[in-house]
Amino acid sequence: MKYPKFSPEQELKLSELRGKLKALLSEKRYSHTLYVEKTAYELASVILPDRIYDICVAAILHDATKEFSAKEHIALIESENTSLTDEDKATEGILHSFSAPVFCRKEFSEYVNKDILSAIKNHTVGSPSMSNFDKIVFISDFIEESRKYKACIELRRWLLSEISSEKKYEDKIYSLNKACLLAILATEESLKAKDATVNSRMLLTKDSLVRQLEI
């Protein structure tokens, strides 16, 4: 997988990183990771063109610990004295977003920085303080092209059309925020349909995005 906006040195590092992730993940999870990277590249190219490389690194690493056990997640998280709420522990599907930054800081220190680690942490339930960098990884995870849910397909089509190169930067950011909000609303609806818990961290992110859109 090669992208035209990277130097040979950057391409080499990304290729090495993909290889390391492939060894950690199942074939299905690794395929998803590559699709998230591709989508993140597409979005960053028109929203944050000066951060494309770092955003791709975050996309490659976002699910680094996805297939760890709950016990492994909690051990990693607690190794850095990071606290989890009982609600977090009960929402097993989000634990990897807290353990992955710890794991990546230890195992992939030569690839990561604080922005990359923040995007990894915030890619599931988000945060009221999410940066645009974070939001690109967050929404790329939801709309990557192997996702076959109607909400994912429709949101991908809409967002890519809304951030076309001729749009003003402010309009692109508005569309990015709206897409993140729509993704959360779709996730919330899906969880409620399954009688599953909607983590309060996601609700705080939703409220923050609503405020950002009321401008």
PDB file of N, CA and C in Angstrom, residues 79-137:
ATOM      1  N   SER A  79      -1.120  -0.628  34.772  1.00  0.00           N
ATOM      2  CA  SER A  79       0.336  -0.549  34.886  1.00  0.00           C
ATOM      3  C   SER A  79       0.837   0.888  34.840  1.00  0.00           C
ATOM      4  N   GLU A  80       0.010   1.776  34.323  1.00  0.00           N
ATOM      5  CA  GLU A  80       0.380   3.197  34.279  1.00  0.00           C
ATOM      6  C   GLU A  80      -0.462   4.018  35.240  1.00  0.00           C
ATOM      7  N   ASN A  81      -1.069   3.325  36.209  1.00  0.00           N
ATOM      8  CA  ASN A  81      -1.886   3.969  37.235  1.00  0.00           C
ATOM      9  C   ASN A  81      -3.043   4.781  36.645  1.00  0.00           C
ATOM     10  N   THR A  82      -3.524   4.334  35.496  1.00  0.00           N
ATOM     11  CA  THR A  82      -4.697   4.947  34.874  1.00  0.00           C
ATOM     12  C   THR A  82      -5.936   4.253  35.408  1.00  0.00           C
ATOM     13  N   SER A  83      -6.879   5.040  35.881  1.00  0.00           N
ATOM     14  CA  SER A  83      -8.063   4.448  36.495  1.00  0.00           C
ATOM     15  C   SER A  83      -9.171   4.250  35.470  1.00  0.00           C
ATOM     16  N   LEU A  84      -9.907   3.159  35.649  1.00  0.00           N
ATOM     17  CA  LEU A  84     -11.096   2.881  34.862  1.00  0.00           C
ATOM     18  C   LEU A  84     -12.299   2.875  35.799  1.00  0.00           C
ATOM     19  N   THR A  85     -13.404   3.355  35.303  1.00  0.00           N
ATOM     20  CA  THR A  85     -14.628   3.291  36.092  1.00  0.00           C
ATOM     21  C   THR A  85     -15.221   1.886  35.984  1.00  0.00           C
ATOM     22  N   ASP A  86     -16.131   1.560  36.883  1.00  0.00           N
ATOM     23  CA  ASP A  86     -16.824   0.272  36.793  1.00  0.00           C
ATOM     24  C   ASP A  86     -17.578   0.176  35.465  1.00  0.00           C
ATOM     25  N   GLU A  87     -18.082   1.314  35.014  1.00  0.00           N
ATOM     26  CA  GLU A  87     -18.798   1.359  33.735  1.00  0.00           C
ATOM     27  C   GLU A  87     -17.857   1.002  32.587  1.00  0.00           C
ATOM     28  N   ASP A  88     -16.652   1.545  32.618  1.00  0.00           N
ATOM     29  CA  ASP A  88     -15.663   1.233  31.576  1.00  0.00           C
ATOM     30  C   ASP A  88     -15.357  -0.256  31.553  1.00  0.00           C
ATOM     31  N   LYS A  89     -15.141  -0.830  32.733  1.00  0.00           N
ATOM     32  CA  LYS A  89     -14.799  -2.246  32.819  1.00  0.00           C
ATOM     33  C   LYS A  89     -15.939  -3.119  32.315  1.00  0.00           C
ATOM     34  N   ALA A  90     -17.170  -2.629  32.488  1.00  0.00           N
ATOM     35  CA  ALA A  90     -18.334  -3.398  32.037  1.00  0.00           C
ATOM     36  C   ALA A  90     -18.556  -3.261  30.532  1.00  0.00           C
ATOM     37  N   THR A  91     -17.931  -2.241  29.925  1.00  0.00           N
ATOM     38  CA  THR A  91     -18.064  -2.018  28.481  1.00  0.00           C
ATOM     39  C   THR A  91     -16.808  -2.558  27.816  1.00  0.00           C
ATOM     40  N   GLU A  92     -16.718  -3.875  27.729  1.00  0.00           N
ATOM     41  CA  GLU A  92     -15.479  -4.519  27.301  1.00  0.00           C
ATOM     42  C   GLU A  92     -15.030  -4.078  25.912  1.00  0.00           C
ATOM     43  N   GLY A  93     -15.980  -3.711  25.054  1.00  0.00           N
ATOM     44  CA  GLY A  93     -15.639  -3.337  23.694  1.00  0.00           C
ATOM     45  C   GLY A  93     -14.809  -2.077  23.555  1.00  0.00           C
ATOM     46  N   ILE A  94     -14.735  -1.274  24.627  1.00  0.00           N
ATOM     47  CA  ILE A  94     -13.940  -0.039  24.541  1.00  0.00           C
ATOM     48  C   ILE A  94     -12.604  -0.142  25.257  1.00  0.00           C
ATOM     49  N   LEU A  95     -12.348  -1.236  25.951  1.00  0.00           N
ATOM     50  CA  LEU A  95     -11.138  -1.337  26.759  1.00  0.00           C
ATOM     51  C   LEU A  95      -9.867  -1.196  25.929  1.00  0.00           C
ATOM     52  N   HIS A  96      -9.918  -1.676  24.690  1.00  0.00           N
ATOM     53  CA  HIS A  96      -8.705  -1.603  23.863  1.00  0.00           C
ATOM     54  C   HIS A  96      -8.281  -0.173  23.570  1.00  0.00           C
ATOM     55  N   SER A  97      -9.230   0.766  23.596  1.00  0.00           N
ATOM     56  CA  SER A  97      -8.845   2.159  23.317  1.00  0.00           C
ATOM     57  C   SER A  97      -8.050   2.758  24.479  1.00  0.00           C
ATOM     58  N   PHE A  98      -8.160   2.159  25.662  1.00  0.00           N
ATOM     59  CA  PHE A  98      -7.367   2.617  26.816  1.00  0.00           C
ATOM     60  C   PHE A  98      -6.068   1.829  26.962  1.00  0.00           C
ATOM     61  N   SER A  99      -6.094   0.561  26.573  1.00  0.00           N
ATOM     62  CA  SER A  99      -4.874  -0.242  26.697  1.00  0.00           C
ATOM     63  C   SER A  99      -3.917  -0.020  25.525  1.00  0.00           C
ATOM     64  N   ALA A 100      -4.455   0.281  24.347  1.00  0.00           N
ATOM     65  CA  ALA A 100      -3.593   0.437  23.166  1.00  0.00           C
ATOM     66  C   ALA A 100      -2.576   1.568  23.304  1.00  0.00           C
ATOM     67  N   PRO A 101      -2.952   2.741  23.843  1.00  0.00           N
ATOM     68  CA  PRO A 101      -1.920   3.781  23.993  1.00  0.00           C
ATOM     69  C   PRO A 101      -0.776   3.348  24.908  1.00  0.00           C
ATOM     70  N   VAL A 102      -1.107   2.607  25.967  1.00  0.00           N
ATOM     71  CA  VAL A 102      -0.068   2.119  26.875  1.00  0.00           C
ATOM     72  C   VAL A 102       0.838   1.135  26.139  1.00  0.00           C
ATOM     73  N   PHE A 103       0.221   0.206  25.444  1.00  0.00           N
ATOM     74  CA  PHE A 103       0.967  -0.800  24.683  1.00  0.00           C
ATOM     75  C   PHE A 103       1.841  -0.149  23.614  1.00  0.00           C
ATOM     76  N   CYS A 104       1.271   0.790  22.883  1.00  0.00           N
ATOM     77  CA  CYS A 104       2.010   1.437  21.788  1.00  0.00           C
ATOM     78  C   CYS A 104       3.144   2.302  22.304  1.00  0.00           C
ATOM     79  N   ARG A 105       2.941   2.926  23.445  1.00  0.00           N
ATOM     80  CA  ARG A 105       4.008   3.727  24.036  1.00  0.00           C
ATOM     81  C   ARG A 105       5.195   2.840  24.407  1.00  0.00           C
ATOM     82  N   LYS A 106       4.904   1.611  24.819  1.00  0.00           N
ATOM     83  CA  LYS A 106       5.966   0.690  25.226  1.00  0.00           C
ATOM     84  C   LYS A 106       6.590  -0.028  24.034  1.00  0.00           C
ATOM     85  N   GLU A 107       5.745  -0.485  23.101  1.00  0.00           N
ATOM     86  CA  GLU A 107       6.217  -1.346  22.019  1.00  0.00           C
ATOM     87  C   GLU A 107       6.550  -0.612  20.718  1.00  0.00           C
ATOM     88  N   PHE A 108       5.968   0.571  20.531  1.00  0.00           N
ATOM     89  CA  PHE A 108       6.162   1.306  19.272  1.00  0.00           C
ATOM     90  C   PHE A 108       6.569   2.757  19.541  1.00  0.00           C
ATOM     91  N   SER A 109       7.441   2.933  20.518  1.00  0.00           N
ATOM     92  CA  SER A 109       7.806   4.289  20.948  1.00  0.00           C
ATOM     93  C   SER A 109       8.416   5.115  19.825  1.00  0.00           C
ATOM     94  N   GLU A 110       9.089   4.435  18.870  1.00  0.00           N
ATOM     95  CA  GLU A 110       9.736   5.177  17.785  1.00  0.00           C
ATOM     96  C   GLU A 110       8.746   5.698  16.751  1.00  0.00           C
ATOM     97  N   TYR A 111       7.489   5.270  16.839  1.00  0.00           N
ATOM     98  CA  TYR A 111       6.474   5.677  15.870  1.00  0.00           C
ATOM     99  C   TYR A 111       5.485   6.709  16.421  1.00  0.00           C
ATOM    100  N   VAL A 112       5.339   6.764  17.744  1.00  0.00           N
ATOM    101  CA  VAL A 112       4.214   7.520  18.309  1.00  0.00           C
ATOM    102  C   VAL A 112       4.631   8.848  18.917  1.00  0.00           C
ATOM    103  N   ASN A 113       3.641   9.721  19.050  1.00  0.00           N
ATOM    104  CA  ASN A 113       3.777  10.975  19.778  1.00  0.00           C
ATOM    105  C   ASN A 113       2.454  11.219  20.505  1.00  0.00           C
ATOM    106  N   LYS A 114       2.345  12.312  21.206  1.00  0.00           N
ATOM    107  CA  LYS A 114       1.150  12.527  22.042  1.00  0.00           C
ATOM    108  C   LYS A 114      -0.130  12.631  21.219  1.00  0.00           C
ATOM    109  N   ASP A 115      -0.055  13.188  20.008  1.00  0.00           N
ATOM    110  CA  ASP A 115      -1.254  13.301  19.175  1.00  0.00           C
ATOM    111  C   ASP A 115      -1.713  11.926  18.691  1.00  0.00           C
ATOM    112  N   ILE A 116      -0.770  11.097  18.310  1.00  0.00           N
ATOM    113  CA  ILE A 116      -1.100   9.746  17.861  1.00  0.00           C
ATOM    114  C   ILE A 116      -1.721   8.955  19.008  1.00  0.00           C
ATOM    115  N   LEU A 117      -1.131   9.046  20.187  1.00  0.00           N
ATOM    116  CA  LEU A 117      -1.655   8.321  21.348  1.00  0.00           C
ATOM    117  C   LEU A 117      -3.035   8.833  21.743  1.00  0.00           C
ATOM    118  N   SER A 118      -3.250  10.125  21.616  1.00  0.00           N
ATOM    119  CA  SER A 118      -4.569  10.697  21.914  1.00  0.00           C
ATOM    120  C   SER A 118      -5.629  10.173  20.956  1.00  0.00           C
ATOM    121  N   ALA A 119      -5.299  10.118  19.679  1.00  0.00           N
ATOM    122  CA  ALA A 119      -6.253   9.625  18.684  1.00  0.00           C
ATOM    123  C   ALA A 119      -6.586   8.160  18.918  1.00  0.00           C
ATOM    124  N   ILE A 120      -5.589   7.371  19.297  1.00  0.00           N
ATOM    125  CA  ILE A 120      -5.839   5.959  19.607  1.00  0.00           C
ATOM    126  C   ILE A 120      -6.788   5.856  20.795  1.00  0.00           C
ATOM    127  N   LYS A 121      -6.523   6.616  21.833  1.00  0.00           N
ATOM    128  CA  LYS A 121      -7.364   6.570  23.038  1.00  0.00           C
ATOM    129  C   LYS A 121      -8.800   6.976  22.752  1.00  0.00           C
ATOM    130  N   ASN A 122      -8.969   7.947  21.876  1.00  0.00           N
ATOM    131  CA  ASN A 122     -10.298   8.530  21.660  1.00  0.00           C
ATOM    132  C   ASN A 122     -11.073   7.929  20.493  1.00  0.00           C
ATOM    133  N   HIS A 123     -10.593   6.825  19.920  1.00  0.00           N
ATOM    134  CA  HIS A 123     -11.236   6.359  18.685  1.00  0.00           C
ATOM    135  C   HIS A 123     -12.530   5.574  18.899  1.00  0.00           C
ATOM    136  N   THR A 124     -12.871   5.221  20.139  1.00  0.00           N
ATOM    137  CA  THR A 124     -14.115   4.467  20.359  1.00  0.00           C
ATOM    138  C   THR A 124     -15.237   5.350  20.896  1.00  0.00           C
ATOM    139  N   VAL A 125     -15.028   5.940  22.065  1.00  0.00           N
ATOM    140  CA  VAL A 125     -16.090   6.756  22.668  1.00  0.00           C
ATOM    141  C   VAL A 125     -15.799   8.247  22.580  1.00  0.00           C
ATOM    142  N   GLY A 126     -14.645   8.595  22.037  1.00  0.00           N
ATOM    143  CA  GLY A 126     -14.321  10.005  21.872  1.00  0.00           C
ATOM    144  C   GLY A 126     -14.001  10.692  23.174  1.00  0.00           C
ATOM    145  N   SER A 127     -14.071  12.020  23.128  1.00  0.00           N
ATOM    146  CA  SER A 127     -13.790  12.856  24.293  1.00  0.00           C
ATOM    147  C   SER A 127     -14.307  14.254  23.986  1.00  0.00           C
ATOM    148  N   PRO A 128     -14.781  14.971  24.999  1.00  0.00           N
ATOM    149  CA  PRO A 128     -15.219  16.355  24.758  1.00  0.00           C
ATOM    150  C   PRO A 128     -14.095  17.248  24.249  1.00  0.00           C
ATOM    151  N   SER A 129     -12.855  16.838  24.502  1.00  0.00           N
ATOM    152  CA  SER A 129     -11.710  17.656  24.079  1.00  0.00           C
ATOM    153  C   SER A 129     -11.023  17.111  22.834  1.00  0.00           C
ATOM    154  N   MET A 130     -11.716  16.286  22.065  1.00  0.00           N
ATOM    155  CA  MET A 130     -11.110  15.725  20.854  1.00  0.00           C
ATOM    156  C   MET A 130     -10.614  16.811  19.908  1.00  0.00           C
ATOM    157  N   SER A 131      -9.420  16.599  19.383  1.00  0.00           N
ATOM    158  CA  SER A 131      -8.877  17.484  18.346  1.00  0.00           C
ATOM    159  C   SER A 131      -9.396  17.042  16.988  1.00  0.00           C
ATOM    160  N   ASN A 132      -9.148  17.855  15.968  1.00  0.00           N
ATOM    161  CA  ASN A 132      -9.523  17.442  14.607  1.00  0.00           C
ATOM    162  C   ASN A 132      -8.744  16.199  14.184  1.00  0.00           C
ATOM    163  N   PHE A 133      -7.521  16.089  14.651  1.00  0.00           N
ATOM    164  CA  PHE A 133      -6.699  14.897  14.417  1.00  0.00           C
ATOM    165  C   PHE A 133      -7.433  13.672  14.976  1.00  0.00           C
ATOM    166  N   ASP A 134      -7.861  13.766  16.244  1.00  0.00           N
ATOM    167  CA  ASP A 134      -8.603  12.671  16.877  1.00  0.00           C
ATOM    168  C   ASP A 134      -9.854  12.317  16.081  1.00  0.00           C
ATOM    169  N   LYS A 135     -10.559  13.344  15.654  1.00  0.00           N
ATOM    170  CA  LYS A 135     -11.850  13.133  14.980  1.00  0.00           C
ATOM    171  C   LYS A 135     -11.676  12.406  13.647  1.00  0.00           C
ATOM    172  N   ILE A 136     -10.585  12.674  12.950  1.00  0.00           N
ATOM    173  CA  ILE A 136     -10.356  11.989  11.675  1.00  0.00           C
ATOM    174  C   ILE A 136     -10.187  10.489  11.896  1.00  0.00           C
ATOM    175  N   VAL A 137      -9.437  10.113  12.918  1.00  0.00           N
ATOM    176  CA  VAL A 137      -9.258   8.685  13.209  1.00  0.00           C
ATOM    177  C   VAL A 137     -10.567   8.082  13.711  1.00  0.00           C
TER     178      VAL A 137
END
